[in-house]
JSON list of C-alpha atoms in Angstrom, two decimals:
[
{"chain": "A", "resi": 200, "resn": "MET", "atom": "CA", "xyz": [-1.91, 43.26, -13.14]},
{"chain": "A", "resi": 201, "resn": "SER", "atom": "CA", "xyz": [0.86, 41.27, -11.49]},
{"chain": "A", "resi": 202, "resn": "ARG", "atom": "CA", "xyz": [2.48, 38.30, -13.07]},
{"chain": "A", "resi": 203, "resn": "PHE", "atom": "CA", "xyz": [2.84, 35.16, -11.01]},
{"chain": "A", "resi": 204, "resn": "THR", "atom": "CA", "xyz": [5.29, 32.43, -11.80]},
{"chain": "A", "resi": 205, "resn": "LEU", "atom": "CA", "xyz": [5.08, 29.16, -9.93]},
{"chain": "A", "resi": 206, "resn": "ARG", "atom": "CA", "xyz": [8.49, 27.75, -9.23]},
{"chain": "A", "resi": 207, "resn": "MET", "atom": "CA", "xyz": [8.68, 24.29, -7.79]},
{"chain": "A", "resi": 208, "resn": "ASP", "atom": "CA", "xyz": [11.70, 23.65, -5.66]},
{"chain": "A", "resi": 209, "resn": "ARG", "atom": "CA", "xyz": [12.97, 20.10, -6.05]},
{"chain": "A", "resi": 210, "resn": "SER", "atom": "CA", "xyz": [13.02, 19.53, -2.30]},
{"chain": "A", "resi": 211, "resn": "TRP", "atom": "CA", "xyz": [9.68, 21.06, -1.30]},
{"chain": "A", "resi": 212, "resn": "GLU", "atom": "CA", "xyz": [8.35, 17.67, -0.18]},
{"chain": "A", "resi": 213, "resn": "ARG", "atom": "CA", "xyz": [11.32, 17.22, 2.13]},
{"chain": "A", "resi": 214, "resn": "GLU", "atom": "CA", "xyz": [10.69, 20.57, 3.79]},
{"chain": "A", "resi": 215, "resn": "ILE", "atom": "CA", "xyz": [6.97, 19.91, 4.29]},
{"chain": "A", "resi": 216, "resn": "LEU", "atom": "CA", "xyz": [7.32, 16.28, 5.38]},
{"chain": "A", "resi": 217, "resn": "SER", "atom": "CA", "xyz": [10.02, 17.20, 7.90]},
{"chain": "A", "resi": 218, "resn": "LEU", "atom": "CA", "xyz": [7.75, 19.54, 9.87]},
{"chain": "A", "resi": 219, "resn": "PRO", "atom": "CA", "xyz": [6.50, 18.54, 13.35]},
{"chain": "A", "resi": 220, "resn": "GLN", "atom": "CA", "xyz": [2.90, 18.74, 12.09]},
{"chain": "A", "resi": 221, "resn": "ALA", "atom": "CA", "xyz": [3.73, 16.12, 9.48]},
{"chain": "A", "resi": 222, "resn": "ARG", "atom": "CA", "xyz": [4.99, 13.85, 12.25]},
{"chain": "A", "resi": 223, "resn": "GLU", "atom": "CA", "xyz": [1.66, 14.14, 14.08]},
{"chain": "A", "resi": 224, "resn": "ILE", "atom": "CA", "xyz": [-0.26, 13.20, 10.93]},
{"chain": "A", "resi": 225, "resn": "VAL", "atom": "CA", "xyz": [2.04, 10.27, 10.17]},
{"chain": "A", "resi": 226, "resn": "GLU", "atom": "CA", "xyz": [1.79, 9.06, 13.80]},
{"chain": "A", "resi": 227, "resn": "LEU", "atom": "CA", "xyz": [-1.99, 9.23, 13.68]},
{"chain": "A", "resi": 228, "resn": "HIS", "atom": "CA", "xyz": [-2.35, 7.21, 10.49]},
{"chain": "A", "resi": 229, "resn": "THR", "atom": "CA", "xyz": [0.35, 4.71, 11.45]},
{"chain": "A", "resi": 230, "resn": "ALA", "atom": "CA", "xyz": [-1.39, 4.10, 14.79]},
{"chain": "A", "resi": 231, "resn": "ASP", "atom": "CA", "xyz": [-4.68, 3.55, 12.94]},
{"chain": "A", "resi": 232, "resn": "VAL", "atom": "CA", "xyz": [-3.13, 0.91, 10.68]},
{"chain": "A", "resi": 233, "resn": "ALA", "atom": "CA", "xyz": [-1.48, -0.79, 13.67]},
{"chain": "A", "resi": 234, "resn": "ALA", "atom": "CA", "xyz": [-4.77, -0.84, 15.60]},
{"chain": "A", "resi": 235, "resn": "LEU", "atom": "CA", "xyz": [-6.57, -2.39, 12.62]},
{"chain": "A", "resi": 236, "resn": "ALA", "atom": "CA", "xyz": [-3.80, -4.99, 12.24]},
{"chain": "A", "resi": 237, "resn": "ILE", "atom": "CA", "xyz": [-4.08, -5.91, 15.93]},
{"chain": "A", "resi": 238, "resn": "LYS", "atom": "CA", "xyz": [-7.85, -6.16, 15.62]},
{"chain": "A", "resi": 239, "resn": "GLU", "atom": "CA", "xyz": [-7.64, -8.38, 12.53]},
{"chain": "A", "resi": 240, "resn": "ALA", "atom": "CA", "xyz": [-4.77, -10.57, 13.83]},
{"chain": "A", "resi": 241, "resn": "PRO", "atom": "CA", "xyz": [-5.60, -14.26, 14.23]},
{"chain": "A", "resi": 242, "resn": "ARG", "atom": "CA", "xyz": [-6.06, -15.52, 17.77]},
{"chain": "A", "resi": 243, "resn": "ALA", "atom": "CA", "xyz": [-5.71, -19.03, 19.08]},
{"chain": "A", "resi": 244, "resn": "SER", "atom": "CA", "xyz": [-8.01, -18.40, 22.03]},
{"chain": "A", "resi": 245, "resn": "ALA", "atom": "CA", "xyz": [-10.44, -15.65, 22.92]},
{"chain": "A", "resi": 246, "resn": "THR", "atom": "CA", "xyz": [-9.81, -15.99, 26.66]},
{"chain": "A", "resi": 247, "resn": "ARG", "atom": "CA", "xyz": [-6.14, -16.85, 26.96]},
{"chain": "A", "resi": 248, "resn": "GLY", "atom": "CA", "xyz": [-3.38, -14.41, 26.03]},
{"chain": "A", "resi": 249, "resn": "ASN", "atom": "CA", "xyz": [-0.08, -16.15, 25.31]},
{"chain": "A", "resi": 250, "resn": "TRP", "atom": "CA", "xyz": [3.25, -14.31, 25.33]},
{"chain": "A", "resi": 251, "resn": "ASN", "atom": "CA", "xyz": [3.71, -15.17, 21.66]},
{"chain": "A", "resi": 252, "resn": "SER", "atom": "CA", "xyz": [0.28, -14.14, 20.40]},
{"chain": "A", "resi": 253, "resn": "ILE", "atom": "CA", "xyz": [0.49, -12.11, 17.21]},
{"chain": "A", "resi": 254, "resn": "LYS", "atom": "CA", "xyz": [-1.41, -9.10, 18.55]},
{"chain": "A", "resi": 255, "resn": "LYS", "atom": "CA", "xyz": [1.23, -8.53, 21.25]},
{"chain": "A", "resi": 256, "resn": "HIS", "atom": "CA", "xyz": [3.96, -8.27, 18.62]},
{"chain": "A", "resi": 257, "resn": "ILE", "atom": "CA", "xyz": [2.53, -5.61, 16.30]},
{"chain": "A", "resi": 258, "resn": "GLU", "atom": "CA", "xyz": [3.94, -2.11, 16.86]},
{"chain": "A", "resi": 259, "resn": "ALA", "atom": "CA", "xyz": [3.75, 1.27, 15.13]},
{"chain": "A", "resi": 260, "resn": "MET", "atom": "CA", "xyz": [6.98, 3.19, 14.62]},
{"chain": "A", "resi": 261, "resn": "VAL", "atom": "CA", "xyz": [7.59, 6.68, 13.22]},
{"chain": "A", "resi": 262, "resn": "THR", "atom": "CA", "xyz": [11.10, 7.70, 12.16]},
{"chain": "A", "resi": 263, "resn": "LEU", "atom": "CA", "xyz": [12.62, 10.78, 10.54]},
{"chain": "A", "resi": 264, "resn": "TYR", "atom": "CA", "xyz": [14.48, 9.90, 7.35]},
{"chain": "A", "resi": 265, "resn": "ASP", "atom": "CA", "xyz": [16.16, 12.23, 4.88]},
{"chain": "A", "resi": 266, "resn": "GLN", "atom": "CA", "xyz": [12.88, 12.60, 2.94]},
{"chain": "A", "resi": 267, "resn": "GLY", "atom": "CA", "xyz": [10.73, 13.36, 6.01]},
{"chain": "A", "resi": 268, "resn": "TRP", "atom": "CA", "xyz": [8.69, 11.45, 8.57]},
{"chain": "A", "resi": 269, "resn": "TYR", "atom": "CA", "xyz": [8.00, 7.81, 7.77]},
{"chain": "A", "resi": 270, "resn": "GLY", "atom": "CA", "xyz": [5.58, 5.52, 9.58]},
{"chain": "A", "resi": 271, "resn": "GLN", "atom": "CA", "xyz": [5.67, 1.75, 9.56]},
{"chain": "A", "resi": 272, "resn": "VAL", "atom": "CA", "xyz": [3.87, -1.09, 11.28]},
{"chain": "A", "resi": 273, "resn": "VAL", "atom": "CA", "xyz": [6.36, -3.65, 12.55]},
{"chain": "A", "resi": 274, "resn": "VAL", "atom": "CA", "xyz": [5.33, -7.27, 13.02]},
{"chain": "A", "resi": 275, "resn": "GLU", "atom": "CA", "xyz": [7.45, -9.71, 15.02]},
{"chain": "A", "resi": 276, "resn": "PHE", "atom": "CA", "xyz": [10.11, -7.48, 16.45]},
{"chain": "A", "resi": 277, "resn": "ASP", "atom": "CA", "xyz": [10.92, -10.34, 18.83]},
{"chain": "A", "resi": 278, "resn": "ARG", "atom": "CA", "xyz": [12.98, -13.04, 17.07]},
{"chain": "A", "resi": 279, "resn": "ASP", "atom": "CA", "xyz": [11.30, -15.82, 19.10]},
{"chain": "A", "resi": 280, "resn": "VAL", "atom": "CA", "xyz": [7.90, -15.08, 17.56]},
{"chain": "A", "resi": 281, "resn": "ARG", "atom": "CA", "xyz": [8.07, -16.24, 13.95]},
{"chain": "A", "resi": 282, "resn": "HIS", "atom": "CA", "xyz": [4.52, -17.24, 13.04]},
{"chain": "A", "resi": 283, "resn": "ALA", "atom": "CA", "xyz": [2.80, -13.94, 12.19]},
{"chain": "A", "resi": 284, "resn": "MET", "atom": "CA", "xyz": [3.90, -13.86, 8.54]},
{"chain": "A", "resi": 285, "resn": "LEU", "atom": "CA", "xyz": [3.06, -17.54, 8.15]},
{"chain": "A", "resi": 286, "resn": "GLN", "atom": "CA", "xyz": [-0.47, -16.69, 9.26]},
{"chain": "A", "resi": 287, "resn": "GLU", "atom": "CA", "xyz": [-0.54, -13.83, 6.74]},
{"chain": "A", "resi": 288, "resn": "ARG", "atom": "CA", "xyz": [0.65, -15.66, 3.63]},
{"chain": "A", "resi": 289, "resn": "GLY", "atom": "CA", "xyz": [-0.01, -19.30, 4.43]},
{"chain": "A", "resi": 290, "resn": "TRP", "atom": "CA", "xyz": [2.35, -22.25, 4.70]},
{"chain": "A", "resi": 291, "resn": "ARG", "atom": "CA", "xyz": [2.85, -25.94, 4.02]},
{"chain": "A", "resi": 292, "resn": "ASP", "atom": "CA", "xyz": [3.14, -28.30, 6.97]},
{"chain": "A", "resi": 293, "resn": "ARG", "atom": "CA", "xyz": [5.54, -31.23, 7.16]},
{"chain": "A", "resi": 294, "resn": "ALA", "atom": "CA", "xyz": [3.01, -33.53, 5.52]},
{"chain": "A", "resi": 295, "resn": "GLY", "atom": "CA", "xyz": [2.89, -31.17, 2.51]},
{"chain": "A", "resi": 296, "resn": "ARG", "atom": "CA", "xyz": [-0.64, -29.84, 3.12]},
{"chain": "A", "resi": 297, "resn": "ARG", "atom": "CA", "xyz": [-1.20, -26.22, 2.18]},
{"chain": "A", "resi": 298, "resn": "HIS", "atom": "CA", "xyz": [-2.67, -23.92, 4.84]},
{"chain": "A", "resi": 299, "resn": "PRO", "atom": "CA", "xyz": [-4.09, -20.75, 3.27]},
{"chain": "A", "resi": 300, "resn": "GLY", "atom": "CA", "xyz": [-3.14, -17.33, 4.55]},
{"chain": "A", "resi": 301, "resn": "ARG", "atom": "CA", "xyz": [-5.50, -15.12, 6.50]},
{"chain": "A", "resi": 302, "resn": "PHE", "atom": "CA", "xyz": [-4.24, -11.82, 5.00]},
{"chain": "A", "resi": 303, "resn": "TYR", "atom": "CA", "xyz": [-5.00, -9.84, 8.16]},
{"chain": "A", "resi": 304, "resn": "LEU", "atom": "CA", "xyz": [-2.28, -7.26, 7.41]},
{"chain": "A", "resi": 305, "resn": "LYS", "atom": "CA", "xyz": [-3.53, -6.73, 3.88]},
{"chain": "A", "resi": 306, "resn": "GLU", "atom": "CA", "xyz": [-7.05, -6.35, 5.26]},
{"chain": "A", "resi": 307, "resn": "ALA", "atom": "CA", "xyz": [-5.87, -3.72, 7.77]},
{"chain": "A", "resi": 308, "resn": "LEU", "atom": "CA", "xyz": [-4.19, -1.72, 5.00]},
{"chain": "A", "resi": 309, "resn": "ALA", "atom": "CA", "xyz": [-7.30, -1.95, 2.83]},
{"chain": "A", "resi": 310, "resn": "LYS", "atom": "CA", "xyz": [-9.50, -0.66, 5.67]},
{"chain": "A", "resi": 311, "resn": "ALA", "atom": "CA", "xyz": [-7.12, 2.24, 6.41]},
{"chain": "A", "resi": 312, "resn": "ARG", "atom": "CA", "xyz": [-6.92, 3.29, 2.76]},
{"chain": "A", "resi": 313, "resn": "ILE", "atom": "CA", "xyz": [-8.23, 6.76, 1.98]},
{"chain": "A", "resi": 314, "resn": "GLU", "atom": "CA", "xyz": [-10.10, 7.10, -1.26]}
]
């Protein structure tokens, strides 16, 4: 009978998450979240696509950090488009009226969640 001892290396996650296969998995799930965010994003018009519409300024990015591959969904990369987060969380106009948020990013994350 052989004896087996499990030894956990402190950096095993780094080695696994730095593999090219891990990048493919992170890219897949990040793209899913970005697609859901674009689908849920508020639109001013169903027929007209403005240059500053929110759905045109949502991007998925995957980067290698020291802990492995990391995926993120970036909203408003362009500095001239500043209204996407106001639509998410809500705002007060100049008259002081509160406009509730639509929480489309939170909804996209909830739909992409794996249980």
